[in-house]
Amino acid sequence: MHKLLLLNGPNLNRLGKREPEIYGNTTLTDLEDRLRTLSKDEGFELECFQSNHEGEIIDRIHDAEDNGLKGIILNPGAFTHYSYAIRDAISAVSLPVIEIHISNVHQREAFRHHSVTAGVTIGQIVGFGLFGYELAIRALVHYLRGEDTK
């Protein structure tokens, strides 16, 4: 079975506790379990990883390609806005990456309006809460299967 990587950045380990008015009450573990089931239903295995450390995220992006994974769903958290190192890591692999954000970053503080990573991804999903992760899996699977998006 082909594998996908779900990669969550800083503070996403606090889902269910951190600002529930923005991020909800579902924990990261609960979300990952739900997404593993969805991925399996789509014929893919989902590998999940979360880190508050930029270098670990970069290493996982590189490892994903080196280990034959087929694509990445990435919520870079605050690294979205300033991590050229993560941007370069995405550029350094040939895997499709979808960037996801739980909240609509364009309705929040001005510094959240710009993503340095979006330009090297195949797409970005923002503002649909945790459901956005499901959309990202479906979009990535659709892309990998070469289904027409026009």
mmCIF file of C-alpha atoms in Angstrom:
data_model
loop_
_atom_site.group_PDB
_atom_site.id
_atom_site.type_symbol
_atom_site.label_atom_id
_atom_site.label_comp_id
_atom_site.label_asym_id
_atom_site.label_seq_id
_atom_site.Cartn_x
_atom_site.Cartn_y
_atom_site.Cartn_z
ATOM 1 C CA MET A 1 0.000 0.000 0.000
ATOM 2 C CA HIS A 2 1.337 3.437 -0.925
ATOM 3 C CA LYS A 3 2.017 5.886 1.905
ATOM 4 C CA LEU A 4 1.229 9.537 2.477
ATOM 5 C CA LEU A 5 2.741 11.766 5.159
ATOM 6 C CA LEU A 6 0.705 14.052 7.386
ATOM 7 C CA LEU A 7 3.156 16.557 8.812
ATOM 8 C CA ASN A 8 2.050 19.008 11.497
ATOM 9 C CA GLY A 9 4.236 21.834 12.756
ATOM 10 C CA PRO A 10 4.565 23.818 15.960
ATOM 11 C CA ASN A 11 1.838 23.899 18.582
ATOM 12 C CA LEU A 12 -0.429 21.480 16.736
ATOM 13 C CA ASN A 13 0.286 18.947 19.478
ATOM 14 C CA ARG A 14 -1.913 21.279 21.576
ATOM 15 C CA LEU A 15 -5.053 20.666 19.495
ATOM 16 C CA GLY A 16 -8.018 20.189 21.784
ATOM 17 C CA LYS A 17 -6.432 22.438 24.410
ATOM 18 C CA ARG A 18 -5.108 25.466 22.538
ATOM 19 C CA GLU A 19 -7.631 28.187 21.714
ATOM 20 C CA PRO A 20 -10.623 25.877 21.239
ATOM 21 C CA GLU A 21 -12.643 28.800 19.859
ATOM 22 C CA ILE A 22 -10.288 28.746 16.852
ATOM 23 C CA TYR A 23 -9.050 25.158 16.706
ATOM 24 C CA GLY A 24 -11.873 23.167 18.326
ATOM 25 C CA ASN A 25 -11.777 20.430 20.952
ATOM 26 C CA THR A 26 -10.526 17.493 18.892
ATOM 27 C CA THR A 27 -7.060 16.279 19.833
ATOM 28 C CA LEU A 28 -4.294 15.645 17.322
ATOM 29 C CA THR A 29 -4.443 11.922 18.135
ATOM 30 C CA ASP A 30 -8.175 11.821 17.402
ATOM 31 C CA LEU A 31 -7.652 13.708 14.145
ATOM 32 C CA GLU A 32 -4.824 11.407 13.066
ATOM 33 C CA ASP A 33 -6.929 8.305 13.791
ATOM 34 C CA ARG A 34 -9.793 9.670 11.695
ATOM 35 C CA LEU A 35 -7.453 10.560 8.829
ATOM 36 C CA ARG A 36 -5.753 7.160 8.885
ATOM 37 C CA THR A 37 -9.163 5.562 8.378
ATOM 38 C CA LEU A 38 -10.006 7.914 5.508
ATOM 39 C CA SER A 39 -6.633 7.283 3.868
ATOM 40 C CA LYS A 40 -7.064 3.534 4.170
ATOM 41 C CA ASP A 41 -10.506 3.809 2.568
ATOM 42 C CA GLU A 42 -8.780 5.619 -0.324
ATOM 43 C CA GLY A 43 -6.145 2.883 -0.630
ATOM 44 C CA PHE A 44 -3.270 4.673 1.120
ATOM 45 C CA GLU A 45 -1.483 4.300 4.419
ATOM 46 C CA LEU A 46 -1.060 7.534 6.382
ATOM 47 C CA GLU A 47 2.099 8.190 8.352
ATOM 48 C CA CYS A 48 1.678 11.008 10.903
ATOM 49 C CA PHE A 49 4.324 13.221 12.468
ATOM 50 C CA GLN A 50 4.220 16.420 14.509
ATOM 51 C CA SER A 51 7.114 18.539 15.656
ATOM 52 C CA ASN A 52 7.738 21.912 17.217
ATOM 53 C CA HIS A 53 11.231 21.887 15.672
ATOM 54 C CA GLU A 54 11.968 23.174 12.200
ATOM 55 C CA GLY A 55 14.868 20.792 11.521
ATOM 56 C CA GLU A 56 12.761 17.725 12.339
ATOM 57 C CA ILE A 57 10.111 18.863 9.867
ATOM 58 C CA ILE A 58 12.757 19.361 7.193
ATOM 59 C CA ASP A 59 14.198 15.905 7.887
ATOM 60 C CA ARG A 60 10.750 14.309 7.548
ATOM 61 C CA ILE A 61 10.150 16.028 4.216
ATOM 62 C CA HIS A 62 13.443 14.644 2.893
ATOM 63 C CA ASP A 63 12.815 11.204 4.424
ATOM 64 C CA ALA A 64 9.376 11.029 2.820
ATOM 65 C CA GLU A 65 10.891 11.069 -0.651
ATOM 66 C CA ASP A 66 13.838 8.852 0.302
ATOM 67 C CA ASN A 67 11.450 6.243 1.735
ATOM 68 C CA GLY A 68 9.121 6.161 -1.258
ATOM 69 C CA LEU A 69 6.127 8.018 0.146
ATOM 70 C CA LYS A 70 3.818 9.454 -2.502
ATOM 71 C CA GLY A 71 2.838 12.868 -1.098
ATOM 72 C CA ILE A 72 2.697 15.173 1.901
ATOM 73 C CA ILE A 73 -0.040 17.091 3.676
ATOM 74 C CA LEU A 74 1.672 19.840 5.642
ATOM 75 C CA ASN A 75 0.407 22.234 8.268
ATOM 76 C CA PRO A 76 3.568 24.228 8.921
ATOM 77 C CA GLY A 77 1.941 26.308 11.657
ATOM 78 C CA ALA A 78 3.797 29.538 12.292
ATOM 79 C CA PHE A 79 6.693 28.334 10.116
ATOM 80 C CA THR A 80 4.371 29.101 7.182
ATOM 81 C CA HIS A 81 5.203 32.774 7.427
ATOM 82 C CA TYR A 82 8.977 32.762 7.666
ATOM 83 C CA SER A 83 10.618 29.360 7.175
ATOM 84 C CA TYR A 84 12.532 29.560 3.954
ATOM 85 C CA ALA A 85 14.306 26.405 5.130
ATOM 86 C CA ILE A 86 11.034 24.429 5.027
ATOM 87 C CA ARG A 87 10.215 26.044 1.692
ATOM 88 C CA ASP A 88 13.582 24.902 0.355
ATOM 89 C CA ALA A 89 13.013 21.388 1.724
ATOM 90 C CA ILE A 90 9.732 21.166 -0.184
ATOM 91 C CA SER A 91 11.525 22.386 -3.315
ATOM 92 C CA ALA A 92 14.254 19.791 -2.802
ATOM 93 C CA VAL A 93 11.871 16.843 -3.168
ATOM 94 C CA SER A 94 9.734 15.775 -6.086
ATOM 95 C CA LEU A 95 6.699 14.930 -3.959
ATOM 96 C CA PRO A 96 3.409 16.800 -4.218
ATOM 97 C CA VAL A 97 2.692 18.799 -1.060
ATOM 98 C CA ILE A 98 -0.600 20.322 0.024
ATOM 99 C CA GLU A 99 -0.451 23.098 2.616
ATOM 100 C CA ILE A 100 -3.279 23.173 5.136
ATOM 101 C CA HIS A 101 -4.401 25.564 7.852
ATOM 102 C CA ILE A 102 -7.266 24.991 10.255
ATOM 103 C CA SER A 103 -8.263 28.634 10.523
ATOM 104 C CA ASN A 104 -8.691 31.099 7.703
ATOM 105 C CA VAL A 105 -5.302 32.746 8.065
ATOM 106 C CA HIS A 106 -6.440 35.590 5.787
ATOM 107 C CA GLN A 107 -9.008 36.673 8.389
ATOM 108 C CA ARG A 108 -6.460 36.749 11.194
ATOM 109 C CA GLU A 109 -3.478 38.952 12.019
ATOM 110 C CA ALA A 110 -1.727 40.573 9.056
ATOM 111 C CA PHE A 111 1.491 38.602 9.573
ATOM 112 C CA ARG A 112 -0.475 35.378 8.885
ATOM 113 C CA HIS A 113 -1.635 36.528 5.448
ATOM 114 C CA HIS A 114 1.560 35.544 3.644
ATOM 115 C CA SER A 115 2.865 32.003 3.220
ATOM 116 C CA VAL A 116 6.444 31.477 2.109
ATOM 117 C CA THR A 117 5.722 27.770 1.594
ATOM 118 C CA ALA A 118 2.554 27.984 -0.534
ATOM 119 C CA GLY A 119 4.443 28.803 -3.710
ATOM 120 C CA VAL A 120 6.126 25.395 -3.769
ATOM 121 C CA THR A 121 3.019 23.342 -3.010
ATOM 122 C CA ILE A 122 0.372 22.001 -5.382
ATOM 123 C CA GLY A 123 -2.326 23.772 -3.390
ATOM 124 C CA GLN A 124 -3.433 25.324 -0.144
ATOM 125 C CA ILE A 125 -6.529 24.642 1.969
ATOM 126 C CA VAL A 126 -7.424 27.175 4.660
ATOM 127 C CA GLY A 127 -10.335 27.946 6.925
ATOM 128 C CA PHE A 128 -12.348 24.714 6.950
ATOM 129 C CA GLY A 129 -11.359 23.630 10.436
ATOM 130 C CA LEU A 130 -10.228 20.055 10.868
ATOM 131 C CA PHE A 131 -12.374 19.076 7.882
ATOM 132 C CA GLY A 132 -9.710 20.768 5.788
ATOM 133 C CA TYR A 133 -7.430 17.811 6.507
ATOM 134 C CA GLU A 134 -10.005 15.471 4.978
ATOM 135 C CA LEU A 135 -10.216 17.753 1.963
ATOM 136 C CA ALA A 136 -6.431 17.684 1.704
ATOM 137 C CA ILE A 137 -6.296 13.886 1.715
ATOM 138 C CA ARG A 138 -8.992 13.661 -0.931
ATOM 139 C CA ALA A 139 -7.271 16.335 -3.047
ATOM 140 C CA LEU A 140 -3.875 14.653 -2.762
ATOM 141 C CA VAL A 141 -5.294 11.233 -3.656
ATOM 142 C CA HIS A 142 -7.155 12.809 -6.578
ATOM 143 C CA TYR A 143 -3.908 14.431 -7.746
ATOM 144 C CA LEU A 144 -1.877 11.223 -7.372
ATOM 145 C CA ARG A 145 -4.405 9.252 -9.362
ATOM 146 C CA GLY A 146 -4.085 11.799 -12.160
ATOM 147 C CA GLU A 147 -7.768 12.604 -12.099
ATOM 148 C CA ASP A 148 -8.680 15.633 -14.136
ATOM 149 C CA THR A 149 -8.905 18.794 -12.049
ATOM 150 C CA LYS A 150 -10.079 21.080 -14.849
#
